[in-house]
Amino acid sequence: MGAEVEVGHSRCFLRRNEEELLSCIRKKVEAGKLSSDIATRLEELFYNYPNAVMQSGDSSASEIILSNMAVAFDRILLDVENPFNFSPYHKAVREPFDYYMFGQNYFHPLVDFRTSYIGNLSLFFDMEKKLKQGHNIVLFSNHQTEADPPLIALLLERTNPYLAEKLVFVAGDRVITDPLSKPFSMGRNLICVYSKKHMHDVPELVEMKRRANTRSLKEMALLLRGGSQIIWIAPSGGRDRPDPLTGKWHPASFDESSVDNMRRLVDHSGVMGHMYPLALLCYEVMPPPPEVEKQIGERRKISFHGIGLSVAPEINFDDIASGCENAEEAKKAFVWALYGPVIEQYSVLESAIYGYQGLNASNSIISLSRPWS
């Protein structure tokens, strides 16, 4: 429980019951130290998080809720009073306060590990070997929640803690500007970018965002040249959304230019690189709003649920390109070579979790396991 070492920025949050925590939020508003907007969102979180954790049936749920909410409120208020600024490449803050463990502790009670699965676990061990040999790895993944980084780490920390802590996430600006997200983002290694989906939200800021993205790409290039990097990227440019007609969730399509830019960065690094398709199913824990919102400060619905993660064998661009007539055709074929396995793996995870097939959802290509059981 390393995240609790330095709790106490605000003694107000070292209270012994939930009502006192809520009272503390209101006092901060009255004192002018917290905006009413952020306070409203904290109060909403105050009710949603306990309801979700209680679904776990854990006998110590009440103590977990109080501890985690106190730490979260303390860290959020600290950042409101003294905002943290993220650099283009942000390294996880582990001391004097361990923000990585803070995120792990906070989201752990929301995962139903009895109905959670990893696909092709052996490939994660192969990745670890490659990283330790100095190679680079890129995971091309779908994206479902703000909590994807800690949820991925929670599924890997029993078998591959090295990977879990070393992962670098290409992150949009929303998770490094929203006060409720920032403390959780501080615990992750990030390459900070502006998503294409929000590039034109404020027309006068477009050029600034483009320059910032250029700086971030340079930082990523430097990382890759140094080797031993594992980078997670969602080439869709944002989170998956349910179909408005059917309500069914599906991995969003990959953007061709995002995939090609990442591939070229890997190829030009001068270091051996490997590219893998990764599927993630976790939307139930903290689903995004039904539609993309321009304003920072989305409402957060939280649930206790099983989640899934699966990786397919690496995809080699040269192998794909050898069967294509020209460069444009090769780019398109490579995108599908990555996206197709994500869809296939997602379908298997869906069958395991929502179809209640469990480990029996495995097939000849995707082998599910539950290494924590």
Short mmCIF file of C-alpha atoms in Angstrom, two decimals:
data_model
loop_
_atom_site.label_atom_id
_atom_site.label_comp_id
_atom_site.label_asym_id
_atom_site.label_seq_id
_atom_site.Cartn_x
_atom_site.Cartn_y
_atom_site.Cartn_z
CA MET A 1 0.00 0.00 0.00
CA GLY A 2 2.83 2.35 -0.94
CA ALA A 3 0.49 5.12 -2.01
CA GLU A 4 -0.46 5.84 1.59
CA VAL A 5 3.02 6.81 2.76
CA GLU A 6 2.60 10.54 2.28
CA VAL A 7 -1.13 11.07 2.70
CA GLY A 8 -1.96 14.15 4.70
CA HIS A 9 -1.45 17.13 2.42
CA SER A 10 -4.80 18.22 3.87
CA ARG A 11 -5.50 16.96 7.37
CA CYS A 12 -9.16 17.47 6.62
CA PHE A 13 -9.07 14.21 4.65
CA LEU A 14 -7.65 12.17 7.51
CA ARG A 15 -11.18 11.73 8.81
CA ARG A 16 -12.70 8.52 10.06
CA ASN A 17 -15.99 8.29 8.16
CA GLU A 18 -17.45 9.09 4.76
CA GLU A 19 -19.72 11.89 5.97
CA GLU A 20 -16.73 13.77 7.36
CA LEU A 21 -14.97 13.44 3.99
CA LEU A 22 -18.00 14.92 2.26
CA SER A 23 -18.19 17.71 4.82
CA CYS A 24 -14.53 18.47 4.16
CA ILE A 25 -15.23 18.96 0.44
CA ARG A 26 -17.95 21.47 1.25
CA LYS A 27 -15.70 23.35 3.65
CA LYS A 28 -13.04 23.65 0.95
CA VAL A 29 -15.64 25.25 -1.34
CA GLU A 30 -16.71 27.68 1.38
CA ALA A 31 -13.07 28.61 1.96
CA GLY A 32 -12.59 29.30 -1.74
CA LYS A 33 -10.03 26.50 -2.15
CA LEU A 34 -12.22 24.38 -4.43
CA SER A 35 -14.59 25.36 -7.23
CA SER A 36 -18.21 24.29 -6.95
CA ASP A 37 -17.88 22.47 -10.29
CA ILE A 38 -15.02 20.25 -9.10
CA ALA A 39 -16.76 19.78 -5.75
CA THR A 40 -19.90 18.52 -7.51
CA ARG A 41 -17.85 16.02 -9.49
CA LEU A 42 -16.04 14.87 -6.34
CA GLU A 43 -19.35 14.35 -4.56
CA GLU A 44 -20.60 12.32 -7.52
CA LEU A 45 -17.42 10.23 -7.34
CA PHE A 46 -17.94 9.98 -3.58
CA TYR A 47 -21.20 8.09 -4.14
CA ASN A 48 -20.31 6.14 -7.29
CA TYR A 49 -17.04 4.64 -6.08
CA PRO A 50 -18.38 3.16 -2.82
CA ASN A 51 -21.40 1.68 -4.61
CA ALA A 52 -19.08 -0.05 -7.08
CA VAL A 53 -16.66 -1.38 -4.45
CA MET A 54 -19.50 -2.71 -2.31
CA GLN A 55 -20.57 -4.88 -5.28
CA SER A 56 -17.39 -6.91 -4.73
CA GLY A 57 -18.74 -8.38 -1.50
CA ASP A 58 -15.33 -7.87 0.14
CA SER A 59 -15.69 -7.99 3.92
CA SER A 60 -13.27 -5.06 4.24
CA ALA A 61 -14.97 -2.97 1.54
CA SER A 62 -15.90 -0.13 3.89
CA GLU A 63 -12.33 0.32 5.08
CA ILE A 64 -10.98 0.13 1.50
CA ILE A 65 -13.48 2.75 0.34
CA LEU A 66 -12.67 5.21 3.10
CA SER A 67 -8.91 4.78 2.68
CA ASN A 68 -8.92 5.10 -1.12
CA MET A 69 -11.35 8.02 -1.21
CA ALA A 70 -9.36 9.92 1.42
CA VAL A 71 -6.15 9.51 -0.60
CA ALA A 72 -7.88 10.43 -3.87
CA PHE A 73 -9.48 13.58 -2.44
CA ASP A 74 -6.19 14.58 -0.83
CA ARG A 75 -4.23 14.21 -4.10
CA ILE A 76 -6.90 15.96 -6.18
CA LEU A 77 -7.04 18.91 -3.80
CA LEU A 78 -3.25 19.13 -3.72
CA ASP A 79 -3.20 19.45 -7.51
CA VAL A 80 -6.02 22.01 -7.51
CA GLU A 81 -4.01 24.18 -5.10
CA ASN A 82 -0.65 23.54 -6.75
CA PRO A 83 -1.24 22.27 -10.32
CA PHE A 84 1.22 19.75 -11.71
CA ASN A 85 2.45 20.43 -15.26
CA PHE A 86 3.15 17.44 -17.49
CA SER A 87 6.14 17.52 -19.83
CA PRO A 88 5.90 15.98 -23.35
CA TYR A 89 7.48 12.84 -21.88
CA HIS A 90 6.31 12.28 -18.34
CA LYS A 91 7.96 9.68 -16.11
CA ALA A 92 5.79 8.13 -13.41
CA VAL A 93 6.07 9.92 -10.06
CA ARG A 94 7.01 7.23 -7.53
CA GLU A 95 8.39 9.31 -4.64
CA PRO A 96 8.06 10.86 -2.14
CA PHE A 97 4.45 9.84 -2.89
CA ASP A 98 3.95 6.75 -5.06
CA TYR A 99 1.30 7.79 -7.59
CA TYR A 100 1.66 4.47 -9.44
CA MET A 101 0.59 2.46 -6.40
CA PHE A 102 -2.09 5.03 -5.66
CA GLY A 103 -3.71 4.15 -9.00
CA GLN A 104 -3.27 0.41 -8.47
CA ASN A 105 -4.83 0.55 -5.01
CA TYR A 106 -7.72 2.70 -6.18
CA PHE A 107 -8.79 0.57 -9.15
CA HIS A 108 -8.00 -2.89 -7.75
CA PRO A 109 -11.32 -3.11 -5.82
CA LEU A 110 -13.24 -2.40 -9.04
CA VAL A 111 -11.94 -5.46 -10.90
CA ASP A 112 -13.78 -8.76 -10.54
CA PHE A 113 -10.78 -11.05 -10.98
CA ARG A 114 -13.08 -14.10 -10.90
CA THR A 115 -14.35 -13.10 -14.35
CA SER A 116 -11.20 -11.45 -15.74
CA TYR A 117 -8.84 -12.99 -18.31
CA ILE A 118 -5.52 -12.60 -20.09
CA GLY A 119 -5.11 -13.92 -23.62
CA ASN A 120 -1.80 -15.43 -24.82
CA LEU A 121 0.10 -14.82 -21.60
CA SER A 122 3.24 -16.48 -23.04
CA LEU A 123 3.62 -13.56 -25.48
CA PHE A 124 3.94 -11.12 -22.59
CA PHE A 125 6.86 -13.17 -21.28
CA ASP A 126 8.39 -13.07 -24.78
CA MET A 127 8.03 -9.27 -24.78
CA GLU A 128 9.80 -9.05 -21.45
CA LYS A 129 12.76 -11.01 -22.81
CA LYS A 130 12.96 -8.75 -25.86
CA LEU A 131 12.87 -5.60 -23.72
CA LYS A 132 15.70 -6.87 -21.55
CA GLN A 133 17.71 -7.53 -24.74
CA GLY A 134 17.35 -3.85 -25.64
CA HIS A 135 14.55 -4.21 -28.21
CA ASN A 136 11.58 -1.86 -28.54
CA ILE A 137 7.94 -2.96 -28.45
CA VAL A 138 4.81 -1.14 -29.58
CA LEU A 139 1.32 -2.31 -28.59
CA PHE A 140 -1.37 -1.14 -31.02
CA SER A 141 -4.52 -1.27 -28.92
CA ASN A 142 -8.13 -0.26 -28.72
CA HIS A 143 -8.91 2.18 -25.90
CA GLN A 144 -11.94 2.02 -23.61
CA THR A 145 -11.60 4.03 -20.39
CA GLU A 146 -9.55 6.69 -18.64
CA ALA A 147 -8.46 3.85 -16.36
CA ASP A 148 -6.92 1.68 -19.11
CA PRO A 149 -3.32 2.11 -17.80
CA PRO A 150 -3.98 0.91 -14.23
CA LEU A 151 -6.37 -1.80 -15.42
CA ILE A 152 -3.74 -3.18 -17.82
CA ALA A 153 -1.17 -3.06 -15.03
CA LEU A 154 -3.52 -4.84 -12.62
CA LEU A 155 -3.90 -7.76 -15.04
CA LEU A 156 -0.13 -7.98 -15.59
CA GLU A 157 1.28 -7.24 -12.14
CA ARG A 158 1.08 -10.84 -10.87
CA THR A 159 3.04 -12.35 -13.77
CA ASN A 160 4.80 -9.43 -15.46
CA PRO A 161 5.33 -6.56 -13.01
CA TYR A 162 8.34 -5.40 -15.03
CA LEU A 163 6.11 -4.80 -18.05
CA ALA A 164 3.34 -3.27 -15.98
CA GLU A 165 5.61 -0.60 -14.51
CA LYS A 166 7.68 0.01 -17.65
CA LEU A 167 4.77 0.66 -20.03
CA VAL A 168 4.71 4.09 -21.67
CA PHE A 169 1.24 5.27 -22.71
CA VAL A 170 0.54 7.71 -25.53
CA ALA A 171 -2.00 9.87 -23.69
CA GLY A 172 -4.40 12.57 -24.81
CA ASP A 173 -4.49 15.97 -23.16
CA ARG A 174 -7.75 15.35 -21.30
CA VAL A 175 -6.20 12.98 -18.74
CA ILE A 176 -3.45 15.50 -17.96
CA THR A 177 -5.77 18.51 -17.59
CA ASP A 178 -8.88 17.19 -15.82
CA PRO A 179 -8.35 17.62 -12.04
CA LEU A 180 -10.01 14.27 -11.33
CA SER A 181 -7.70 12.47 -13.76
CA LYS A 182 -4.37 14.19 -13.17
CA PRO A 183 -3.25 12.42 -9.96
CA PHE A 184 -3.86 9.04 -11.61
CA SER A 185 -1.98 10.11 -14.75
CA MET A 186 0.98 11.25 -12.65
CA GLY A 187 1.64 7.61 -11.76
CA ARG A 188 2.11 6.49 -15.37
CA ASN A 189 4.85 6.92 -17.96
CA LEU A 190 3.26 9.09 -20.64
CA ILE A 191 3.92 10.61 -24.02
CA CYS A 192 1.48 13.52 -23.94
CA VAL A 193 -0.29 14.43 -27.18
CA TYR A 194 -3.37 16.24 -28.41
CA SER A 195 -5.86 13.81 -29.95
CA LYS A 196 -7.05 14.41 -33.51
CA LYS A 197 -10.60 14.20 -32.18
CA HIS A 198 -10.04 17.33 -30.10
CA MET A 199 -7.51 19.14 -32.29
CA HIS A 200 -10.07 21.67 -33.57
CA ASP A 201 -12.21 22.08 -30.44
CA VAL A 202 -10.75 25.59 -29.99
CA PRO A 203 -9.64 26.91 -33.42
CA GLU A 204 -7.16 29.44 -32.05
CA LEU A 205 -5.28 26.67 -30.23
CA VAL A 206 -4.80 24.38 -33.23
CA GLU A 207 -1.30 25.60 -34.07
CA MET A 208 -0.15 25.37 -30.44
CA LYS A 209 -1.43 21.79 -30.27
CA ARG A 210 0.39 20.86 -33.46
CA ARG A 211 3.67 22.25 -32.15
CA ALA A 212 3.16 20.37 -28.87
CA ASN A 213 2.56 17.13 -30.75
CA THR A 214 5.75 17.68 -32.74
CA ARG A 215 7.71 18.01 -29.48
CA SER A 216 6.10 14.82 -28.16
CA LEU A 217 7.02 12.91 -31.31
CA LYS A 218 10.63 14.03 -30.91
CA GLU A 219 10.61 12.77 -27.31
CA MET A 220 9.23 9.43 -28.47
CA ALA A 221 11.92 9.18 -31.14
CA LEU A 222 14.59 9.77 -28.48
CA LEU A 223 13.09 7.08 -26.25
CA LEU A 224 13.04 4.55 -29.06
CA ARG A 225 16.63 5.30 -30.02
CA GLY A 226 17.65 4.39 -26.48
CA GLY A 227 15.96 0.96 -26.79
CA SER A 228 14.18 -1.20 -24.21
CA GLN A 229 10.91 0.74 -24.54
CA ILE A 230 7.38 -0.66 -24.50
CA ILE A 231 4.85 1.85 -25.82
CA TRP A 232 1.06 1.54 -25.81
CA ILE A 233 -0.84 3.52 -28.43
CA ALA A 234 -4.51 3.66 -29.41
CA PRO A 235 -4.44 4.49 -33.16
CA SER A 236 -8.18 5.21 -33.13
CA GLY A 237 -7.35 8.52 -31.44
CA GLY A 238 -9.79 8.02 -28.59
CA ARG A 239 -11.96 5.67 -26.58
CA ASP A 240 -14.33 3.10 -28.04
CA ARG A 241 -18.01 4.03 -27.97
CA PRO A 242 -21.12 1.83 -28.10
CA ASP A 243 -23.14 1.68 -31.31
CA PRO A 244 -25.95 4.26 -30.81
CA LEU A 245 -28.53 1.89 -32.30
CA THR A 246 -27.56 -1.47 -30.80
CA GLY A 247 -25.66 -0.33 -27.68
CA LYS A 248 -22.98 -2.90 -28.53
CA TRP A 249 -19.33 -2.03 -27.91
CA HIS A 250 -16.71 -2.60 -30.57
CA PRO A 251 -13.05 -1.55 -31.01
CA ALA A 252 -12.89 1.73 -32.94
CA SER A 253 -11.11 1.66 -36.30
CA PHE A 254 -7.40 2.43 -36.41
CA ASP A 255 -6.23 5.63 -38.09
CA GLU A 256 -3.86 4.84 -40.95
CA SER A 257 -1.60 7.87 -40.44
CA SER A 258 -1.22 7.16 -36.70
CA VAL A 259 -0.19 3.58 -37.37
CA ASP A 260 2.23 4.61 -40.13
CA ASN A 261 3.82 7.38 -38.05
CA MET A 262 4.44 4.96 -35.18
CA ARG A 263 5.84 2.31 -37.51
CA ARG A 264 8.27 4.77 -39.08
CA LEU A 265 9.45 5.95 -35.66
CA VAL A 266 10.22 2.34 -34.77
CA ASP A 267 11.93 1.64 -38.09
CA HIS A 268 14.10 4.78 -37.91
CA SER A 269 15.18 4.28 -34.30
CA GLY A 270 18.13 2.07 -35.23
CA VAL A 271 16.94 -0.48 -32.64
CA MET A 272 15.18 -3.78 -33.24
CA GLY A 273 11.43 -3.18 -32.91
CA HIS A 274 8.37 -5.40 -32.57
CA MET A 275 4.72 -4.45 -33.13
CA TYR A 276 1.81 -6.32 -31.56
CA PRO A 277 -2.00 -6.05 -31.76
CA LEU A 278 -3.52 -5.72 -28.27
CA ALA A 279 -7.19 -6.04 -27.33
CA LEU A 280 -8.65 -4.54 -24.18
CA LEU A 281 -12.16 -5.04 -22.77
CA CYS A 282 -12.83 -3.00 -19.65
CA TYR A 283 -15.48 -0.37 -20.48
CA GLU A 284 -17.83 -1.46 -17.70
CA VAL A 285 -15.43 -0.25 -14.98
CA MET A 286 -15.59 3.38 -16.14
CA PRO A 287 -17.36 3.88 -19.49
CA PRO A 288 -16.84 7.16 -21.36
CA PRO A 289 -19.77 9.46 -22.22
CA PRO A 290 -21.87 8.10 -25.14
CA GLU A 291 -20.51 10.82 -27.41
CA VAL A 292 -17.19 12.67 -27.62
CA GLU A 293 -17.37 15.81 -25.46
CA LYS A 294 -15.45 19.02 -26.09
CA GLN A 295 -15.51 20.24 -22.51
CA ILE A 296 -13.18 18.90 -19.82
CA GLY A 297 -15.00 17.44 -16.83
CA GLU A 298 -17.05 14.45 -17.92
CA ARG A 299 -19.31 12.63 -15.49
CA ARG A 300 -17.92 9.31 -14.30
CA LYS A 301 -19.95 6.16 -13.86
CA ILE A 302 -18.05 3.41 -12.02
CA SER A 303 -18.77 -0.31 -11.71
CA PHE A 304 -17.28 -3.54 -10.35
CA HIS A 305 -16.76 -5.91 -13.26
CA GLY A 306 -14.54 -8.47 -14.96
CA ILE A 307 -12.08 -7.19 -17.57
CA GLY A 308 -9.87 -8.71 -20.25
CA LEU A 309 -6.56 -8.21 -22.04
CA SER A 310 -5.15 -10.21 -24.94
CA VAL A 311 -2.16 -9.87 -27.26
CA ALA A 312 -1.65 -11.50 -30.67
CA PRO A 313 1.66 -12.49 -32.27
CA GLU A 314 3.75 -9.61 -33.62
CA ILE A 315 3.06 -8.25 -37.09
CA ASN A 316 6.00 -7.58 -39.41
CA PHE A 317 5.48 -4.72 -41.87
CA ASP A 318 7.96 -6.07 -44.43
CA ASP A 319 6.08 -9.37 -44.55
CA ILE A 320 2.83 -7.50 -45.19
CA ALA A 321 4.37 -5.11 -47.74
CA SER A 322 5.93 -7.93 -49.78
CA GLY A 323 2.47 -8.95 -50.96
CA CYS A 324 1.41 -5.41 -51.94
CA GLU A 325 1.81 -3.57 -55.23
CA ASN A 326 2.71 -0.15 -53.78
CA ALA A 327 3.41 1.78 -50.57
CA GLU A 328 -0.17 3.01 -50.10
CA GLU A 329 -1.56 -0.48 -50.41
CA ALA A 330 1.05 -1.70 -47.90
CA LYS A 331 0.03 0.96 -45.37
CA LYS A 332 -3.62 -0.03 -45.60
CA ALA A 333 -2.81 -3.73 -45.39
CA PHE A 334 -0.65 -3.16 -42.33
CA VAL A 335 -3.44 -1.29 -40.52
CA TRP A 336 -5.81 -4.18 -41.11
CA ALA A 337 -3.13 -6.72 -40.12
CA LEU A 338 -3.05 -4.99 -36.71
CA TYR A 339 -6.74 -4.16 -36.37
CA GLY A 340 -8.10 -7.54 -37.48
CA PRO A 341 -6.50 -9.48 -34.58
CA VAL A 342 -7.74 -6.82 -32.13
CA ILE A 343 -11.31 -7.51 -33.25
CA GLU A 344 -10.78 -11.28 -33.06
CA GLN A 345 -9.29 -11.11 -29.56
CA TYR A 346 -11.97 -8.70 -28.38
CA SER A 347 -14.65 -11.15 -29.53
CA VAL A 348 -13.04 -13.96 -27.52
CA LEU A 349 -12.78 -11.78 -24.40
CA GLU A 350 -16.41 -10.77 -24.88
CA SER A 351 -17.47 -14.42 -25.05
CA ALA A 352 -15.47 -15.22 -21.91
CA ILE A 353 -16.81 -12.32 -19.84
CA TYR A 354 -20.25 -11.44 -21.22
CA GLY A 355 -21.03 -14.81 -22.78
CA TYR A 356 -20.07 -16.52 -19.49
CA GLN A 357 -17.88 -19.03 -21.34
CA GLY A 358 -14.84 -18.27 -19.21
CA LEU A 359 -11.70 -20.15 -20.18
CA ASN A 360 -13.75 -22.23 -22.63
CA ALA A 361 -13.86 -19.20 -24.93
CA SER A 362 -10.23 -19.97 -25.84
CA ASN A 363 -9.51 -21.17 -29.36
CA SER A 364 -6.52 -22.40 -31.36
CA ILE A 365 -5.18 -18.82 -31.69
CA ILE A 366 -6.14 -17.19 -28.39
CA SER A 367 -5.46 -19.01 -25.13
CA LEU A 368 -7.12 -17.44 -22.09
CA SER A 369 -5.82 -17.77 -18.55
CA ARG A 370 -6.41 -16.41 -15.05
CA PRO A 371 -2.90 -16.41 -13.50
CA TRP A 372 -4.09 -14.79 -10.25
CA SER A 373 -6.42 -17.68 -9.35
#
